Coordinates of C-alpha atoms and ligand atoms in Angstrom, one line a residue:
M1274 CA 105.5 116.4 50.8
S1275 CA 108.0 115.6 53.6
S1276 CA 107.5 112.7 55.9
C1277 CA 107.0 112.4 59.7
D1278 CA 106.5 109.5 62.1
T1279 CA 103.2 110.5 63.7
L1280 CA 100.7 113.2 62.8
I1281 CA 98.2 114.1 65.4
R1282 CA 95.2 115.9 63.8
N1283 CA 92.7 118.4 65.1
A1284 CA 93.6 118.2 68.8
S1285 CA 92.6 120.9 71.2
V1286 CA 96.2 121.9 72.0
L1287 CA 97.1 123.4 75.4
D1288 CA 100.8 124.1 74.7
G1289 CA 101.9 124.3 78.4
S1290 CA 102.4 128.1 78.4
G1291 CA 99.1 128.7 80.2
G1292 CA 97.5 130.2 77.1
S1293 CA 94.1 129.1 75.9
S1294 CA 93.5 126.1 73.7
E1295 CA 93.7 126.0 69.9
I1296 CA 92.6 123.3 67.4
L1297 CA 95.9 122.3 65.8
D1298 CA 97.8 119.5 64.2
V1299 CA 101.1 118.3 65.6
A1300 CA 103.7 116.4 63.6
V1301 CA 106.4 114.3 65.2
R1302 CA 109.7 113.1 63.7
D1303 CA 112.7 111.5 65.3
G1304 CA 111.5 112.1 68.8
L1305 CA 110.9 115.8 68.3
I1306 CA 107.9 118.0 67.4
C1307 CA 108.7 119.0 63.9
E1308 CA 105.7 121.2 63.1
V1309 CA 102.6 122.6 64.8
G1310 CA 99.9 124.2 62.7
S1311 CA 96.6 123.7 60.9
G1312 CA 95.9 121.4 58.0
L1313 CA 99.5 119.9 58.0
E1314 CA 100.3 117.6 55.2
Y1315 CA 102.9 114.8 55.7
H1316 CA 103.7 111.4 54.4
T1317 CA 103.2 109.2 57.4
Q1318 CA 102.2 105.7 58.5
I1319 CA 100.5 107.0 61.7
V1320 CA 97.7 109.6 61.8
V1321 CA 95.9 110.1 65.0
D1322 CA 92.5 111.7 64.9
A1323 CA 92.4 113.7 68.1
E1324 CA 89.2 115.5 67.5
G1325 CA 87.5 116.3 70.8
L1326 CA 90.6 115.5 72.8
T1327 CA 93.1 117.7 74.5
L1328 CA 96.8 117.5 73.7
T1329 CA 99.4 118.8 76.1
P1330 CA 103.1 118.4 76.8
G1331 CA 103.8 115.3 78.8
F1332 CA 103.5 116.0 82.5
I1333 CA 106.6 116.5 84.6
D1334 CA 106.3 115.0 88.1
V1335 CA 108.7 117.4 90.0
H1336 CA 108.6 115.6 93.3
T1337 CA 109.2 111.8 93.2
H1338 CA 111.0 109.1 95.0
D1339 CA 111.2 107.0 91.8
D1340 CA 115.0 106.8 92.0
L1341 CA 115.2 103.0 92.2
A1342 CA 111.8 102.3 90.8
V1343 CA 112.9 103.5 87.3
I1344 CA 115.5 100.7 87.3
R1345 CA 113.6 98.0 89.2
D1346 CA 110.3 98.5 87.4
P1347 CA 111.0 100.4 84.2
A1348 CA 107.5 100.2 82.9
M1349 CA 106.7 103.0 85.4
L1350 CA 102.9 102.4 85.0
A1351 CA 102.0 104.5 88.0
K1352 CA 103.3 107.6 86.3
L1353 CA 102.9 106.8 82.6
S1354 CA 99.2 106.0 83.2
Q1355 CA 98.7 109.6 84.5
G1356 CA 100.3 111.2 81.4
V1357 CA 103.6 111.8 83.2
T1358 CA 106.6 111.6 80.8
T1359 CA 109.4 112.9 83.1
V1360 CA 110.0 112.2 86.8
I1361 CA 112.4 114.2 88.9
V1362 CA 114.0 111.9 91.5
G1363 CA 116.2 112.6 94.5
N1364 CA 113.8 114.7 96.5
C1365 CA 113.6 115.2 100.3
G1366 CA 117.4 114.8 100.8
I1367 CA 117.3 111.2 99.7
S1368 CA 118.7 109.9 96.3
A1369 CA 119.9 106.6 94.9
S1370 CA 123.2 108.2 94.0
P1371 CA 125.9 108.9 94.8
V1372 CA 125.5 106.4 97.6
R1373 CA 127.8 104.1 99.5
L1374 CA 126.0 102.4 102.4
R1375 CA 127.6 100.8 105.4
G1376 CA 124.7 98.6 106.6
E1377 CA 121.1 99.5 106.3
P1378 CA 119.9 102.7 104.6
P1379 CA 119.0 105.3 107.3
D1380 CA 115.5 106.7 107.6
P1381 CA 114.1 107.9 105.2
M1382 CA 116.4 106.5 102.6
N1383 CA 114.7 103.2 103.3
L1384 CA 111.7 104.6 101.4
L1385 CA 113.6 104.1 98.2
G1386 CA 114.6 100.5 98.7
G1387 CA 116.6 98.0 100.7
A1388 CA 120.4 98.0 101.3
G1389 CA 120.9 95.7 98.3
D1390 CA 119.2 98.2 95.9
F1391 CA 121.7 101.0 96.6
R1392 CA 124.5 100.2 94.1
Y1393 CA 125.4 103.5 92.6
G1394 CA 128.5 105.0 94.3
T1395 CA 128.8 107.6 91.6
F1396 CA 126.2 109.6 89.7
S1397 CA 127.6 108.3 86.4
S1398 CA 127.0 104.7 87.5
Y1399 CA 123.4 105.7 88.2
K1400 CA 123.0 107.2 84.8
A1401 CA 124.5 104.0 83.2
A1402 CA 121.9 101.9 85.1
I1403 CA 119.1 104.1 83.8
A1404 CA 120.4 103.8 80.3
E1405 CA 120.5 100.0 80.7
A1406 CA 117.0 99.7 82.3
R1407 CA 115.5 102.0 79.6
P1408 CA 112.5 103.2 81.7
A1409 CA 109.3 104.3 80.0
V1410 CA 109.6 107.8 81.4
N1411 CA 112.4 110.3 81.4
V1412 CA 114.4 110.7 84.6
A1413 CA 116.1 113.9 85.9
A1414 CA 117.8 113.8 89.2
L1415 CA 118.6 115.8 92.3
V1416 CA 121.3 114.8 94.7
G1417 CA 120.1 114.3 98.3
H1418 CA 121.9 116.1 101.1
T1419 CA 121.0 113.2 103.5
A1420 CA 122.5 110.7 101.1
L1421 CA 125.7 112.7 101.0
R1422 CA 125.8 113.0 104.7
N1423 CA 125.4 109.3 105.1
N1424 CA 128.3 108.7 102.7
H1425 CA 130.7 110.7 104.8
M1426 CA 129.6 110.7 108.4
D1427 CA 129.8 108.1 111.1
R1428 CA 126.6 109.4 112.7
L1429 CA 123.9 111.7 111.5
D1430 CA 122.8 113.4 114.7
R1431 CA 125.4 116.2 114.4
T1432 CA 126.5 118.8 111.9
A1433 CA 129.2 117.8 109.4
T1434 CA 132.9 118.8 109.9
D1435 CA 134.7 120.8 107.2
A1436 CA 136.5 117.7 106.0
E1437 CA 133.1 115.8 105.7
I1438 CA 131.7 118.8 103.8
E1439 CA 134.7 118.6 101.4
G1440 CA 133.9 115.0 100.7
M1441 CA 130.3 115.7 100.1
L1442 CA 131.2 118.6 97.8
A1443 CA 133.4 116.4 95.7
Q1444 CA 130.5 114.0 95.1
L1445 CA 128.0 116.7 94.5
Q1446 CA 130.3 118.3 91.9
E1447 CA 130.7 114.9 90.1
A1448 CA 126.9 114.7 89.9
L1449 CA 126.4 118.3 88.8
D1450 CA 129.1 117.8 86.1
G1451 CA 127.0 114.8 85.0
G1452 CA 123.8 116.7 84.6
A1453 CA 122.2 116.6 88.1
L1454 CA 119.5 119.2 88.5
G1455 CA 120.7 120.4 92.0
L1456 CA 120.6 119.6 95.6
S1457 CA 117.6 118.5 97.8
S1458 CA 117.4 118.5 101.5
G1459 CA 115.2 116.7 104.0
L1460 CA 116.0 118.8 107.1
A1461 CA 112.8 117.7 109.0
Y1462 CA 114.1 114.1 109.2
L1463 CA 116.4 113.1 112.1
S1464 CA 119.0 112.0 109.6
A1465 CA 119.5 115.7 108.6
N1466 CA 117.9 117.7 111.3
A1467 CA 121.2 118.3 113.1
A1468 CA 122.8 119.8 110.0
S1469 CA 123.4 123.5 110.5
T1470 CA 122.3 126.1 108.0
E1471 CA 126.0 126.7 107.3
E1472 CA 126.4 123.1 106.3
V1473 CA 123.6 123.3 103.8
L1474 CA 124.9 126.7 102.6
A1475 CA 128.3 125.2 101.9
L1476 CA 126.8 122.4 99.9
A1477 CA 124.5 124.8 98.0
G1478 CA 127.6 126.8 96.9
P1479 CA 128.4 124.8 93.7
L1480 CA 124.8 125.1 92.5
T1481 CA 125.4 128.8 91.6
L1482 CA 127.9 128.1 88.9
A1483 CA 126.2 125.0 87.7
G1484 CA 122.9 126.7 87.4
G1485 CA 121.3 124.2 89.7
V1486 CA 118.4 124.5 92.1
Y1487 CA 117.9 123.9 95.8
T1488 CA 114.8 122.0 96.8
T1489 CA 113.9 121.4 100.4
H1490 CA 111.6 119.4 102.6
L1491 CA 111.6 122.2 105.2
R1492 CA 113.2 121.8 108.6
T1493 CA 109.6 121.8 109.9
E1494 CA 106.2 122.0 108.4
T1495 CA 104.4 122.5 111.7
E1496 CA 104.3 125.4 114.1
A1497 CA 107.8 126.9 113.2
I1498 CA 107.2 126.6 109.4
L1499 CA 107.9 130.3 108.8
D1500 CA 111.3 130.0 110.4
A1501 CA 112.0 127.0 108.2
M1502 CA 111.0 128.9 105.1
R1503 CA 113.2 131.8 106.2
E1504 CA 116.2 129.4 106.4
A1505 CA 115.4 128.0 102.9
F1506 CA 115.2 131.4 101.3
E1507 CA 118.3 132.6 103.1
I1508 CA 120.2 129.7 101.6
G1509 CA 118.9 130.6 98.1
R1510 CA 119.6 134.3 98.6
R1511 CA 123.2 133.9 99.8
T1512 CA 124.0 131.6 97.0
Q1513 CA 121.9 133.1 94.3
V1514 CA 120.3 129.8 93.7
P1515 CA 116.5 129.2 93.0
V1516 CA 114.7 127.6 95.9
I1517 CA 111.8 125.2 95.6
V1518 CA 109.9 124.3 98.7
S1519 CA 108.9 120.7 98.5
H1520 CA 105.3 119.6 99.2
L1521 CA 104.4 122.9 100.8
K1522 CA 101.8 122.4 103.4
C1523 CA 100.7 123.4 106.9
A1524 CA 101.0 120.1 108.8
G1525 CA 99.5 119.3 112.1
I1526 CA 96.1 120.4 113.5
A1527 CA 97.7 123.3 115.4
N1528 CA 98.9 124.6 112.1
W1529 CA 95.6 124.5 110.2
G1530 CA 94.4 127.7 108.6
R1531 CA 97.9 129.2 108.2
S1532 CA 98.3 128.7 104.4
G1533 CA 97.7 132.4 103.9
E1534 CA 100.6 133.4 106.1
V1535 CA 102.8 130.7 104.5
L1536 CA 102.0 131.9 101.0
Q1537 CA 102.6 135.4 102.0
A1538 CA 106.1 134.4 103.1
L1539 CA 106.6 132.8 99.7
E1540 CA 105.4 135.9 98.0
T1541 CA 107.7 138.1 100.0
A1542 CA 110.7 136.0 99.1
R1543 CA 109.6 136.0 95.4
S1544 CA 109.8 139.8 95.3
T1545 CA 113.6 139.6 95.6
Q1546 CA 114.6 136.0 94.7
D1547 CA 113.7 133.0 92.6
A1548 CA 111.4 130.8 94.7
G1549 CA 108.6 128.4 94.2
C1550 CA 107.0 125.3 95.5
D1551 CA 105.3 122.0 94.7
C1552 CA 102.2 120.5 96.2
Y1553 CA 100.3 117.2 96.0
P1554 CA 96.5 117.4 95.7
Y1555 CA 95.5 115.5 98.9
A1556 CA 94.8 116.4 102.5
A1557 CA 97.1 113.7 103.8
G1558 CA 100.9 113.2 103.8
S1559 CA 102.9 110.0 103.8
S1560 CA 106.4 109.0 104.7
T1561 CA 108.1 106.7 107.2
L1562 CA 106.4 106.7 110.6
D1563 CA 107.7 109.6 112.7
L1564 CA 106.9 109.4 116.4
R1565 CA 106.9 113.2 116.5
Q1566 CA 103.9 113.2 114.3
V1567 CA 101.8 110.8 116.3
D1568 CA 98.7 112.8 117.5
E1569 CA 95.6 111.0 118.7
R1570 CA 93.4 113.6 117.0
V1571 CA 95.0 112.7 113.6
E1572 CA 94.0 109.6 111.7
I1573 CA 97.2 107.7 110.9
T1574 CA 97.3 104.6 108.7
I1575 CA 100.2 102.2 108.9
T1576 CA 101.1 101.2 105.3
W1577 CA 104.0 98.8 106.2
S1578 CA 105.8 97.6 109.3
T1579 CA 109.0 95.6 109.4
P1580 CA 108.3 93.8 112.7
H1581 CA 104.5 93.6 112.2
P1582 CA 103.7 93.2 108.5
E1583 CA 100.3 91.9 109.4
I1584 CA 99.0 95.3 110.5
A1585 CA 99.6 97.0 107.1
G1586 CA 96.5 99.0 106.2
R1587 CA 95.3 99.4 109.8
S1588 CA 94.9 102.7 111.5
L1589 CA 97.2 103.4 114.5
A1590 CA 94.0 103.8 116.6
W1591 CA 92.9 100.3 115.6
I1592 CA 96.3 98.8 116.4
A1593 CA 96.5 100.6 119.8
A1594 CA 93.0 99.3 120.7
A1595 CA 93.8 95.8 119.6
W1596 CA 97.0 95.8 121.7
S1597 CA 95.5 97.8 124.6
V1598 CA 98.3 100.4 124.5
T1599 CA 98.5 104.1 123.6
Q1600 CA 98.9 105.1 120.0
M1601 CA 102.4 106.3 120.9
E1602 CA 103.3 102.9 122.3
A1603 CA 101.8 101.2 119.3
A1604 CA 103.8 103.4 117.0
R1605 CA 107.0 102.5 118.8
R1606 CA 106.3 98.8 118.5
V1607 CA 105.6 98.9 114.7
Q1608 CA 108.8 100.8 113.9
P1609 CA 110.3 100.9 111.3
A1610 CA 107.1 101.5 109.4
G1611 CA 105.4 103.6 106.8
A1612 CA 102.4 105.9 107.5
I1613 CA 99.7 108.0 105.9
Y1614 CA 98.9 111.1 108.1
H1615 CA 95.6 112.7 107.6
S1616 CA 97.0 115.9 109.1
I1617 CA 96.4 118.6 106.4
S1618 CA 93.3 120.7 106.0
E1619 CA 91.7 120.5 102.6
E1620 CA 91.3 124.3 102.6
D1621 CA 95.0 125.0 103.1
M1622 CA 95.9 122.4 100.5
R1623 CA 93.6 124.0 97.9
R1624 CA 94.9 127.5 98.6
I1625 CA 98.5 126.3 98.1
L1626 CA 97.6 124.3 95.0
R1627 CA 96.0 127.3 93.5
H1628 CA 98.9 129.7 94.0
P1629 CA 100.6 130.7 90.7
A1630 CA 104.0 129.6 91.9
T1631 CA 102.9 126.1 92.8
M1632 CA 104.0 123.1 90.6
I1633 CA 102.5 119.7 90.8
G1634 CA 104.6 116.9 92.4
S1635 CA 103.1 113.6 93.5
D1636 CA 105.6 112.7 96.2
G1637 CA 104.4 109.1 95.5
L1638 CA 106.1 106.3 97.2
P1639 CA 106.5 103.4 94.7
N1640 CA 108.2 101.1 97.2
D1641 CA 105.2 101.1 99.5
P1642 CA 103.0 98.0 99.3
R1643 CA 99.9 100.1 100.2
P1644 CA 100.9 103.5 98.8
H1645 CA 99.2 106.8 99.4
P1646 CA 96.9 107.2 96.3
R1647 CA 98.9 110.2 95.1
L1648 CA 101.3 107.7 93.5
W1649 CA 98.7 106.8 90.9
G1650 CA 96.3 109.7 91.0
T1651 CA 98.0 113.1 91.4
F1652 CA 97.9 114.5 87.9
P1653 CA 94.4 113.4 86.7
R1654 CA 93.1 114.5 90.1
V1655 CA 94.5 118.1 89.6
L1656 CA 93.0 118.1 86.1
G1657 CA 89.7 116.4 86.8
R1658 CA 88.8 117.2 90.4
Y1659 CA 90.5 120.4 91.1
S1660 CA 90.3 122.1 87.7
R1661 CA 87.2 120.7 85.9
E1662 CA 85.0 120.1 88.9
E1663 CA 86.1 122.4 91.6
R1664 CA 87.3 125.2 89.3
L1665 CA 90.3 126.1 91.4
F1666 CA 92.1 127.1 88.1
S1667 CA 91.6 126.8 84.4
L1668 CA 92.7 123.6 82.6
A1669 CA 95.3 125.7 80.8
E1670 CA 96.7 126.8 84.1
A1671 CA 96.6 123.3 85.6
V1672 CA 98.6 122.0 82.6
H1673 CA 101.1 124.9 82.9
K1674 CA 101.8 123.9 86.5
M1675 CA 102.8 120.4 85.3
T1676 CA 104.6 121.3 82.1
E1677 CA 106.3 124.6 81.2
M1678 CA 106.6 125.9 84.8
P1679 CA 108.6 122.9 86.1
A1680 CA 110.6 122.6 82.9
R1681 CA 111.8 126.2 83.3
R1682 CA 112.3 126.0 87.1
F1683 CA 114.4 122.9 86.9
G1684 CA 116.2 123.7 83.7
L1685 CA 114.7 120.8 81.5
A1686 CA 115.6 122.4 78.2
G1687 CA 113.5 121.5 75.2
R1688 CA 110.6 120.1 77.3
G1689 CA 107.4 121.4 78.8
L1690 CA 105.9 123.1 75.7
I1691 CA 104.3 122.0 72.4
R1692 CA 106.7 123.9 70.1
E1693 CA 108.6 123.1 67.0
G1694 CA 111.9 121.6 68.0
Y1695 CA 110.8 120.5 71.4
C1696 CA 111.0 116.9 72.6
A1697 CA 107.8 115.0 71.6
D1698 CA 106.7 114.2 75.1
L1699 CA 102.9 114.4 74.6
T1700 CA 99.8 113.5 76.5
L1701 CA 96.4 113.2 74.9
F1702 CA 93.4 113.0 77.1
D1703 CA 89.6 113.5 77.3
A1704 CA 89.2 116.7 79.4
E1705 CA 85.6 115.8 80.2
K1706 CA 86.5 112.4 81.5
I1707 CA 90.0 112.6 83.1
M1708 CA 89.9 111.6 86.7
D1709 CA 91.9 109.8 89.3
T1710 CA 90.5 106.5 90.5
A1711 CA 93.1 105.6 93.2
T1712 CA 91.8 105.9 96.7
Y1713 CA 93.1 105.3 100.2
A1714 CA 91.3 102.0 100.3
D1715 CA 92.2 101.0 96.8
P1716 CA 95.4 102.9 95.9
V1717 CA 96.8 101.0 92.9
R1718 CA 94.5 102.1 90.2
A1719 CA 95.1 103.8 86.8
A1720 CA 93.3 107.0 86.1
E1721 CA 90.5 107.4 83.6
G1722 CA 90.5 109.6 80.5
I1723 CA 94.2 109.3 79.4
E1724 CA 94.0 108.3 75.6
S1725 CA 97.7 108.3 74.5
V1726 CA 101.1 109.2 75.9
W1727 CA 104.2 109.6 73.8
V1728 CA 107.6 109.7 75.3
N1729 CA 110.3 111.2 73.0
G1730 CA 107.9 110.6 70.1
V1731 CA 107.2 107.0 70.9
L1732 CA 103.7 105.9 71.7
S1733 CA 104.1 104.4 75.2
Y1734 CA 100.6 104.2 76.7
T1735 CA 97.1 104.1 75.4
A1736 CA 93.7 103.7 77.0
R1737 CA 94.3 99.9 76.7
G1738 CA 97.5 100.1 78.8
A1739 CA 101.2 100.4 78.2
T1740 CA 102.6 99.6 74.7
T1741 CA 105.6 97.4 74.3
E1742 CA 107.9 100.4 73.8
R1743 CA 109.9 102.2 76.6
A1744 CA 111.5 105.3 75.3
G1745 CA 112.6 107.3 78.4
G1746 CA 116.1 108.0 79.5
F1747 CA 118.2 110.2 81.7
V1748 CA 117.7 113.9 81.1
A1749 CA 120.5 116.3 82.1
R1750 CA 120.2 119.8 83.4
G1751 CA 119.9 122.4 80.7
R1752 CA 119.7 126.1 81.3
T1753 CA 117.7 127.3 84.3
A1754 CA 115.9 130.6 83.9
W1755 CA 116.0 132.7 87.0
I1756 CA 112.3 133.4 87.3
Q1757 CA 110.8 136.3 89.2
Ligands
ZN3218 ZN1 109.5 115.2 101.8
CU3219 CU1 109.2 113.6 99.2

């Protein structure tokens, strides 16, 4: 009889492909799944009786801002406790590397950390820092367009010159050679909004050969969202690069009810090119406070404020009343600040979440002292609330959206499926109990129902909390499949 490190017996296995569950044993050796089958026989110290529990590939959080968190706080409990085993960092145009700051990080790079935290002038130095920190989850990284702009431009309210683009391209290439997944943009933010389509196109150029992806926080998510989607898809079409629209939503009250149109635009693009999106399962967004999004009809919570830390957790309406000023004036006074905007309709969010091209991404903000609950709740909420209770999709489909689909789209080879030879990133949970517990009022709370999480074959989390092992590491881009 051969030996293995861990044998998980009689689990209800959802392998990530979207197919239905089967009762199977899974054997793990040297960080890999060495066999999947029934009645497996192995010499092993560790046998896990998984009867009545669901075993899936570890979840891949495709949209995170954990760039610096994986180094600063390598336990990564917010993610590990949800069954997440891989985080994709560098979204929305902002990444921790390659970055050389002159002064303070521009908005919204300040979401990731303070000036002193940005110490990775090259992608390889960032990888070395991850290796040293040894985070509990795997880390795959995009390079942020805004980060590149800030490295090479004296001011961000204009499009880049050819010489500046050359400088950015050299840094992007170093990152792609080092295994970066692709390029992200955050064109809605004022730090990138002045960039022309041609600037982004030039930077997307090297992704073609590298097999990278282009992810984008669209130029706008409000009234002109269809134009913004057209721009994103044009960039993908002209470069033959897969496009992933980040946190797809119809933001702003005037935009509610338009998810059908927006998904139709995605469908149309998908008939001729590789395109998809991610979504978080909440009817509220969160970022730095943007005066353009202040709307008296929308409830906005201030999560932090540099000049007024005492108002963290208060609504903008409350602050405006306390100060006897308009909400716009209050917003000006609390800047720079973080905010949660209750500016999405639940119906639109559900329709987008349900779409077969939609992956799950938390967009959680680990540096926020009063974070949006998506940081701790996203994955169990999709499984417990939106699959089990609301029946938006089957459990198998929900798992597929957080495992194989993202692994294929982003080119994370050897992950996202329970198959012999795949990395043993595994999540075991009680499908009847799994549920998020983090709320807007009490956002830092671990989910219920997660029984065990293995990262690269190492038991890293149980229902009693994190183990003493941290087994994650940097994950380089593998092949990307051009998906129709
Ligand atoms: Zn974003
Ligand atoms: Cu984001």
